[in-house]
PDB file of C-alpha atoms in Angstrom:
ATOM      1  CA  UNK A  17     -59.404-103.967 -41.360  1.00 42.00           C
ATOM      2  CA  UNK A  18     -56.513-102.678 -39.079  1.00 44.00           C
ATOM      3  CA  UNK A  19     -57.756-100.875 -36.238  1.00 48.00           C
ATOM      4  CA  UNK A  20     -57.012 -97.113 -36.343  1.00 48.00           C
ATOM      5  CA  UNK A  21     -54.646 -95.594 -33.865  1.00 46.00           C
ATOM      6  CA  UNK A  22     -55.233 -92.177 -32.424  1.00 49.00           C
ATOM      7  CA  UNK A  23     -52.203 -90.168 -32.278  1.00 49.00           C
ATOM      8  CA  UNK A  24     -52.336 -87.885 -29.350  1.00 50.00           C
ATOM      9  CA  UNK A  25     -49.398 -85.303 -28.189  1.00 49.00           C
ATOM     10  CA  UNK A  26     -46.619 -86.225 -25.359  1.00 52.00           C
ATOM     11  CA  UNK A  27     -47.474 -84.264 -22.427  1.00 53.00           C
ATOM     12  CA  UNK A  28     -44.639 -82.549 -21.082  1.00 50.00           C
ATOM     13  CA  UNK A  29     -43.697 -83.713 -17.341  1.00 51.00           C
ATOM     14  CA  UNK A  30     -45.091 -81.291 -14.714  1.00 52.00           C
ATOM     15  CA  UNK A  31     -41.593 -80.140 -13.452  1.00 49.00           C
ATOM     16  CA  UNK A  32     -40.610 -79.208 -16.991  1.00 45.00           C
ATOM     17  CA  UNK A  33     -43.680 -77.021 -17.363  1.00 45.00           C
ATOM     18  CA  UNK A  34     -43.006 -74.968 -14.023  1.00 48.00           C
ATOM     19  CA  UNK A  35     -39.259 -74.816 -14.408  1.00 50.00           C
ATOM     20  CA  UNK A  36     -39.097 -71.404 -16.206  1.00 49.00           C
ATOM     21  CA  UNK A  37     -41.709 -69.261 -14.024  1.00 51.00           C
ATOM     22  CA  UNK A  38     -40.520 -67.636 -10.972  1.00 50.00           C
ATOM     23  CA  UNK A  39     -42.303 -69.089  -7.885  1.00 53.00           C
ATOM     24  CA  UNK A  40     -43.650 -66.879  -5.202  1.00 54.00           C
ATOM     25  CA  UNK A  41     -41.314 -68.356  -2.578  1.00 53.00           C
ATOM     26  CA  UNK A  42     -38.107 -67.338  -4.834  1.00 56.00           C
ATOM     27  CA  UNK A  43     -39.563 -63.824  -5.431  1.00 58.00           C
ATOM     28  CA  UNK A  44     -40.160 -62.981  -1.694  1.00 61.00           C
ATOM     29  CA  UNK A  45     -36.125 -64.490  -1.154  1.00 58.00           C
ATOM     30  CA  UNK A  46     -35.018 -62.434  -3.138  1.00 70.00           C
ATOM     31  CA  UNK A  47     -36.473 -59.244  -2.462  1.00 71.00           C
ATOM     32  CA  UNK A  48     -34.375 -58.509   0.621  1.00 75.00           C
ATOM     33  CA  UNK A  49     -30.998 -58.933  -1.621  1.00 75.00           C
ATOM     34  CA  UNK A  50     -31.981 -56.369  -4.127  1.00 80.00           C
ATOM     35  CA  UNK A  51     -33.055 -54.022  -1.354  1.00 79.00           C
ATOM     36  CA  UNK A  52     -29.621 -54.489   0.582  1.00 81.00           C
ATOM     37  CA  UNK A  53     -27.574 -53.907  -2.780  1.00 82.00           C
ATOM     38  CA  UNK A  54     -29.548 -50.485  -3.611  1.00 84.00           C
ATOM     39  CA  UNK A  55     -28.824 -49.394  -0.119  1.00 81.00           C
ATOM     40  CA  UNK A  56     -25.056 -50.156  -0.824  1.00 82.00           C
ATOM     41  CA  UNK A  57     -24.899 -48.756  -3.968  1.00 84.00           C
ATOM     42  CA  UNK A  58     -26.694 -45.490  -2.606  1.00 84.00           C
ATOM     43  CA  UNK A  59     -24.358 -45.328   0.463  1.00 83.00           C
ATOM     44  CA  UNK A  60     -21.237 -45.615  -2.149  1.00 85.00           C
ATOM     45  CA  UNK A  61     -22.731 -42.871  -4.037  1.00 86.00           C
ATOM     46  CA  UNK A  62     -23.241 -40.711  -1.131  1.00 87.00           C
ATOM     47  CA  UNK A  63     -19.157 -41.404  -0.279  1.00 86.00           C
ATOM     48  CA  UNK A  64     -18.074 -40.853  -3.445  1.00 87.00           C
ATOM     49  CA  UNK A  65     -20.025 -37.260  -3.486  1.00 87.00           C
ATOM     50  CA  UNK A  66     -18.537 -36.446   0.080  1.00 87.00           C
ATOM     51  CA  UNK A  67     -15.115 -37.233  -1.322  1.00 87.00           C
ATOM     52  CA  UNK A  68     -15.443 -35.076  -4.422  1.00 89.00           C
ATOM     53  CA  UNK A  69     -16.655 -32.303  -2.213  1.00 88.00           C
ATOM     54  CA  UNK A  70     -13.484 -32.485   0.090  1.00 89.00           C
ATOM     55  CA  UNK A  71     -11.349 -32.666  -3.082  1.00 88.00           C
ATOM     56  CA  UNK A  72     -13.296 -29.514  -4.547  1.00 89.00           C
ATOM     57  CA  UNK A  73     -12.826 -27.541  -1.175  1.00 89.00           C
ATOM     58  CA  UNK A  74      -9.310 -28.398  -0.915  1.00 89.00           C
ATOM     59  CA  UNK A  75      -8.624 -27.373  -4.892  1.00 90.00           C
ATOM     60  CA  UNK A  76     -10.391 -23.989  -4.103  1.00 89.00           C
ATOM     61  CA  UNK A  77      -8.478 -23.388  -0.632  1.00 90.00           C
ATOM     62  CA  UNK A  78      -4.993 -24.086  -2.682  1.00 91.00           C
ATOM     63  CA  UNK A  79      -5.813 -21.973  -5.246  1.00 90.00           C
ATOM     64  CA  UNK A  80      -6.556 -19.053  -3.076  1.00 90.00           C
ATOM     65  CA  UNK A  81      -3.146 -19.912  -0.734  1.00 91.00           C
ATOM     66  CA  UNK A  82      -1.647 -19.757  -4.089  1.00 91.00           C
ATOM     67  CA  UNK A  83      -3.373 -16.075  -5.063  1.00 91.00           C
ATOM     68  CA  UNK A  84      -2.277 -14.604  -1.570  1.00 93.00           C
ATOM     69  CA  UNK A  85       1.223 -16.181  -2.059  1.00 91.00           C
ATOM     70  CA  UNK A  86       1.462 -14.347  -5.515  1.00 92.00           C
ATOM     71  CA  UNK A  87       0.260 -11.348  -4.150  1.00 93.00           C
ATOM     72  CA  UNK A  88       2.534 -11.297  -1.217  1.00 93.00           C
ATOM     73  CA  UNK A  89       5.544 -12.089  -3.190  1.00 94.00           C
ATOM     74  CA  UNK A  90       4.913  -8.927  -5.754  1.00 92.00           C
ATOM     75  CA  UNK A  91       4.249  -6.651  -2.646  1.00 92.00           C
ATOM     76  CA  UNK A  92       7.606  -7.882  -1.181  1.00 92.00           C
ATOM     77  CA  UNK A  93       9.181  -7.299  -4.314  1.00 92.00           C
ATOM     78  CA  UNK A  94       8.005  -3.700  -4.836  1.00 89.00           C
ATOM     79  CA  UNK A  95       8.796  -3.371  -1.148  1.00 88.00           C
ATOM     80  CA  UNK A  96      12.233  -4.085  -1.953  1.00 91.00           C
ATOM     81  CA  UNK A  97      12.729  -2.223  -5.123  1.00 90.00           C
ATOM     82  CA  UNK A  98      11.107   1.055  -3.536  1.00 88.00           C
ATOM     83  CA  UNK A  99      13.579   0.443  -0.397  1.00 90.00           C
ATOM     84  CA  UNK A 100      16.733   0.077  -2.879  1.00 92.00           C
ATOM     85  CA  UNK A 101      15.596   3.155  -4.774  1.00 91.00           C
ATOM     86  CA  UNK A 102      15.269   5.394  -1.483  1.00 92.00           C
ATOM     87  CA  UNK A 103      18.691   4.278  -0.227  1.00 92.00           C
ATOM     88  CA  UNK A 104      20.171   5.174  -3.257  1.00 92.00           C
ATOM     89  CA  UNK A 105      18.271   8.611  -3.487  1.00 93.00           C
ATOM     90  CA  UNK A 106      19.112   9.157   0.184  1.00 94.00           C
ATOM     91  CA  UNK A 107      22.747   8.943  -0.557  1.00 93.00           C
ATOM     92  CA  UNK A 108      22.307  11.613  -3.133  1.00 92.00           C
ATOM     93  CA  UNK A 109      20.370  14.269  -1.199  1.00 93.00           C
ATOM     94  CA  UNK A 110      23.256  15.468   0.817  1.00 93.00           C
ATOM     95  CA  UNK A 111      24.918  16.827  -2.363  1.00 92.00           C
ATOM     96  CA  UNK A 112      21.841  18.330  -3.489  1.00 92.00           C
ATOM     97  CA  UNK A 113      21.649  20.251  -0.244  1.00 92.00           C
ATOM     98  CA  UNK A 114      25.279  21.241  -0.576  1.00 91.00           C
ATOM     99  CA  UNK A 115      24.301  22.590  -4.294  1.00 90.00           C
ATOM    100  CA  UNK A 116      21.199  24.287  -3.066  1.00 90.00           C
ATOM    101  CA  UNK A 117      22.937  26.054  -0.390  1.00 90.00           C
ATOM    102  CA  UNK A 118      25.846  27.250  -2.599  1.00 90.00           C
ATOM    103  CA  UNK A 119      23.123  28.532  -5.166  1.00 90.00           C
ATOM    104  CA  UNK A 120      21.743  30.507  -2.518  1.00 89.00           C
ATOM    105  CA  UNK A 121      24.853  32.143  -1.127  1.00 90.00           C
ATOM    106  CA  UNK A 122      25.991  33.371  -4.761  1.00 89.00           C
ATOM    107  CA  UNK A 123      26.851  36.613  -4.607  1.00 90.00           C
ATOM    108  CA  UNK A 124      25.108  39.130  -6.662  1.00 89.00           C
ATOM    109  CA  UNK A 125      28.092  40.630  -8.532  1.00 89.00           C
ATOM    110  CA  UNK A 126      29.087  37.269  -9.759  1.00 89.00           C
ATOM    111  CA  UNK A 127      25.595  35.716 -10.196  1.00 85.00           C
ATOM    112  CA  UNK A 128      25.940  36.417 -14.019  1.00 86.00           C
ATOM    113  CA  UNK A 129      29.414  34.517 -14.875  1.00 89.00           C
ATOM    114  CA  UNK A 130      29.288  31.012 -16.657  1.00 90.00           C
ATOM    115  CA  UNK A 131      30.580  28.879 -13.782  1.00 90.00           C
ATOM    116  CA  UNK A 132      27.739  30.065 -11.638  1.00 90.00           C
ATOM    117  CA  UNK A 133      25.645  29.185 -14.017  1.00 91.00           C
ATOM    118  CA  UNK A 134      26.836  25.861 -14.556  1.00 90.00           C
ATOM    119  CA  UNK A 135      26.214  25.332 -11.015  1.00 90.00           C
ATOM    120  CA  UNK A 136      22.764  26.425 -10.873  1.00 91.00           C
ATOM    121  CA  UNK A 137      22.429  24.360 -14.100  1.00 92.00           C
ATOM    122  CA  UNK A 138      23.673  21.245 -12.328  1.00 92.00           C
ATOM    123  CA  UNK A 139      21.487  21.665  -9.434  1.00 91.00           C
ATOM    124  CA  UNK A 140      18.595  22.295 -11.444  1.00 92.00           C
ATOM    125  CA  UNK A 141      19.021  18.656 -13.347  1.00 93.00           C
ATOM    126  CA  UNK A 142      19.825  16.797 -10.433  1.00 92.00           C
ATOM    127  CA  UNK A 143      16.371  18.049  -8.966  1.00 92.00           C
ATOM    128  CA  UNK A 144      14.397  17.269 -12.165  1.00 93.00           C
ATOM    129  CA  UNK A 145      15.809  13.908 -12.110  1.00 93.00           C
ATOM    130  CA  UNK A 146      14.671  13.120  -8.825  1.00 93.00           C
ATOM    131  CA  UNK A 147      11.400  14.629  -9.341  1.00 92.00           C
ATOM    132  CA  UNK A 148      11.159  12.063 -12.554  1.00 93.00           C
ATOM    133  CA  UNK A 149      11.859   9.133 -10.160  1.00 90.00           C
ATOM    134  CA  UNK A 150       8.880  10.281  -7.780  1.00 91.00           C
ATOM    135  CA  UNK A 151      10.782  12.514  -5.430  1.00 93.00           C
ATOM    136  CA  UNK A 152       9.375  15.324  -4.187  1.00 94.00           C
ATOM    137  CA  UNK A 153      10.201  18.131  -1.625  1.00 93.00           C
ATOM    138  CA  UNK A 154       8.367  18.527   1.632  1.00 94.00           C
ATOM    139  CA  UNK A 155       6.952  22.099   1.498  1.00 93.00           C
ATOM    140  CA  UNK A 156       7.039  23.131   5.003  1.00 92.00           C
ATOM    141  CA  UNK A 157       7.210  27.005   5.709  1.00 93.00           C
ATOM    142  CA  UNK A 158       3.691  28.590   6.469  1.00 92.00           C
ATOM    143  CA  UNK A 159       1.850  25.376   7.144  1.00 93.00           C
ATOM    144  CA  UNK A 160       1.375  23.769  10.514  1.00 94.00           C
ATOM    145  CA  UNK A 161       3.584  21.466  11.987  1.00 94.00           C
ATOM    146  CA  UNK A 162       3.022  18.062  10.886  1.00 93.00           C
ATOM    147  CA  UNK A 163       4.897  15.090  12.758  1.00 93.00           C
ATOM    148  CA  UNK A 164       4.348  12.756  10.016  1.00 94.00           C
ATOM    149  CA  UNK A 165       6.656  14.763   7.945  1.00 94.00           C
ATOM    150  CA  UNK A 166       8.364  16.896   9.842  1.00 94.00           C
ATOM    151  CA  UNK A 167      11.173  16.981  12.906  1.00 94.00           C
ATOM    152  CA  UNK A 168      10.475  20.208  14.975  1.00 94.00           C
ATOM    153  CA  UNK A 169      14.518  21.006  15.810  1.00 94.00           C
ATOM    154  CA  UNK A 170      13.289  24.250  18.035  1.00 92.00           C
ATOM    155  CA  UNK A 171      10.344  26.375  18.973  1.00 93.00           C
ATOM    156  CA  UNK A 172      11.346  30.134  18.711  1.00 92.00           C
ATOM    157  CA  UNK A 173       8.876  33.287  18.962  1.00 92.00           C
ATOM    158  CA  UNK A 174       7.711  34.744  15.977  1.00 90.00           C
ATOM    159  CA  UNK A 175       5.972  38.092  15.438  1.00 90.00           C
ATOM    160  CA  UNK A 176       4.728  36.920  11.646  1.00 91.00           C
ATOM    161  CA  UNK A 177       3.599  33.372  11.819  1.00 92.00           C
ATOM    162  CA  UNK A 178       1.006  31.871  14.632  1.00 92.00           C
ATOM    163  CA  UNK A 179       2.063  29.409  16.913  1.00 93.00           C
ATOM    164  CA  UNK A 180       2.353  26.153  15.753  1.00 93.00           C
ATOM    165  CA  UNK A 181       3.164  27.312  12.069  1.00 93.00           C
ATOM    166  CA  UNK A 182       6.513  26.413  10.779  1.00 94.00           C
ATOM    167  CA  UNK A 183       8.810  29.267  10.465  1.00 93.00           C
ATOM    168  CA  UNK A 184      11.827  28.204   9.100  1.00 92.00           C
ATOM    169  CA  UNK A 185      13.419  24.891   7.309  1.00 93.00           C
ATOM    170  CA  UNK A 186      16.944  23.737   8.751  1.00 90.00           C
ATOM    171  CA  UNK A 187      17.075  20.829   6.038  1.00 93.00           C
ATOM    172  CA  UNK A 188      14.479  20.239   3.438  1.00 93.00           C
ATOM    173  CA  UNK A 189      12.694  16.989   3.637  1.00 94.00           C
ATOM    174  CA  UNK A 190      11.668  14.284   0.557  1.00 96.00           C
ATOM    175  CA  UNK A 191       9.024  11.978  -0.130  1.00 94.00           C
ATOM    176  CA  UNK A 192       9.331   9.108  -2.728  1.00 92.00           C
ATOM    177  CA  UNK A 193       6.079   7.928  -4.425  1.00 88.00           C
ATOM    178  CA  UNK A 194       4.122   9.352  -1.309  1.00 88.00           C
ATOM    179  CA  UNK A 195       6.012   7.896   1.240  1.00 91.00           C
ATOM    180  CA  UNK A 196       8.497  10.219   3.632  1.00 94.00           C
ATOM    181  CA  UNK A 197      12.166   9.122   2.817  1.00 93.00           C
ATOM    182  CA  UNK A 198      13.670  11.998   4.805  1.00 94.00           C
ATOM    183  CA  UNK A 199      11.534  14.409   7.188  1.00 95.00           C
ATOM    184  CA  UNK A 200      12.538  17.904   6.914  1.00 94.00           C
ATOM    185  CA  UNK A 201      14.177  19.839   9.999  1.00 95.00           C
ATOM    186  CA  UNK A 202      11.909  22.823  10.823  1.00 95.00           C
ATOM    187  CA  UNK A 203      11.677  25.584  13.114  1.00 94.00           C
ATOM    188  CA  UNK A 204       7.813  25.806  14.702  1.00 94.00           C
ATOM    189  CA  UNK A 205       6.879  29.232  15.590  1.00 93.00           C
ATOM    190  CA  UNK A 206       5.633  29.428  19.427  1.00 91.00           C
ATOM    191  CA  UNK A 207       3.841  32.978  18.559  1.00 88.00           C
ATOM    192  CA  UNK A 208       4.876  36.392  19.643  1.00 89.00           C
ATOM    193  CA  UNK A 209       7.477  37.296  21.912  1.00 85.00           C
ATOM    194  CA  UNK A 210       5.940  37.863  25.639  1.00 76.00           C
ATOM    195  CA  UNK A 211       5.212  41.699  26.174  1.00 53.00           C
ATOM    196  CA  UNK A 212       5.144  42.272  22.033  1.00 55.00           C
ATOM    197  CA  UNK A 213       2.850  42.106  19.372  1.00 51.00           C
ATOM    198  CA  UNK A 214       3.103  42.110  15.429  1.00 49.00           C
ATOM    199  CA  UNK A 215       4.977  45.553  14.157  1.00 44.00           C
ATOM    200  CA  UNK A 216       2.536  48.202  13.330  1.00 42.00           C
ATOM    201  CA  UNK A 217       1.976  49.645   9.964  1.00 40.00           C
ATOM    202  CA  UNK A 218       4.590  51.500   8.142  1.00 39.00           C
ATOM    203  CA  UNK A 219       7.540  49.447  10.236  1.00 39.00           C
ATOM    204  CA  UNK A 220       7.899  52.178  12.561  1.00 38.00           C
ATOM    205  CA  UNK A 221       8.833  51.793  16.160  1.00 42.00           C
ATOM    206  CA  UNK A 222       6.172  53.643  18.542  1.00 38.00           C
ATOM    207  CA  UNK A 223       8.479  53.475  21.492  1.00 38.00           C
ATOM    208  CA  UNK A 224      11.459  55.105  19.632  1.00 38.00           C
ATOM    209  CA  UNK A 225       9.205  57.633  18.575  1.00 41.00           C
ATOM    210  CA  UNK A 226       7.911  58.575  22.142  1.00 39.00           C
ATOM    211  CA  UNK A 227      11.600  58.741  23.415  1.00 39.00           C
ATOM    212  CA  UNK A 228      12.632  60.970  20.498  1.00 42.00           C
ATOM    213  CA  UNK A 229       9.652  63.383  21.310  1.00 42.00           C
ATOM    214  CA  UNK A 230      10.202  63.438  25.085  1.00 43.00           C
ATOM    215  CA  UNK A 231      14.026  64.039  24.328  1.00 41.00           C
ATOM    216  CA  UNK A 232      12.850  67.102  22.222  1.00 43.00           C
ATOM    217  CA  UNK A 233      10.445  68.605  24.827  1.00 43.00           C
ATOM    218  CA  UNK A 234      13.175  68.632  27.457  1.00 41.00           C
ATOM    219  CA  UNK A 235      15.182  70.312  25.217  1.00 42.00           C
ATOM    220  CA  UNK A 236      13.006  73.002  24.535  1.00 43.00           C
ATOM    221  CA  UNK A 237      12.312  73.397  28.398  1.00 41.00           C
ATOM    222  CA  UNK A 238      16.106  74.035  29.104  1.00 45.00           C
ATOM    223  CA  UNK A 239      16.507  76.685  26.509  1.00 39.00           C
TER     224      UNK A 239
END
């Protein structure tokens, strides 16, 4: 009988068994490289975040500058329009002054004539048109002198107004949208004249009455 042979599986070589398994030395050598790579990635991330914040600040600053620029341009535009309107209105005001003086000087006997009423109507329409554009008269008589809206041409005594109060207006002043475009020329009261006071009630003069009574008394004595 032939001898039975026992079949056994071939054993792999020792190098092949340990080829896919990392050794302890290999793990220790790769750890510092991985840590260095992570540190580098973190550094690049921080730099990217810093650049993003810089760009964001720059964009916000540019937007704010543009908003301020647009506001400034709009303000300059409005100021230019207001200045142009004021210049045009200032050229009309002297004609309005002449019409106003002409209306005030109309004699009563011709006040009812048609051509006089036409002048009054023209003056009224011009004033209404200017008021529609934001032009207003500066009312000064009877009010304290205001150097921001008025110019004092003279100070004169007055028994009707206290010192510092506007007593008369030489030239009417006007404002446009709340801004003075032509100050009023006014006369400012300096108070009662020296040695005199307000007139007595009834408008009589006590000095004249005293002189008249003295004269009549002297006539009776002579008789």
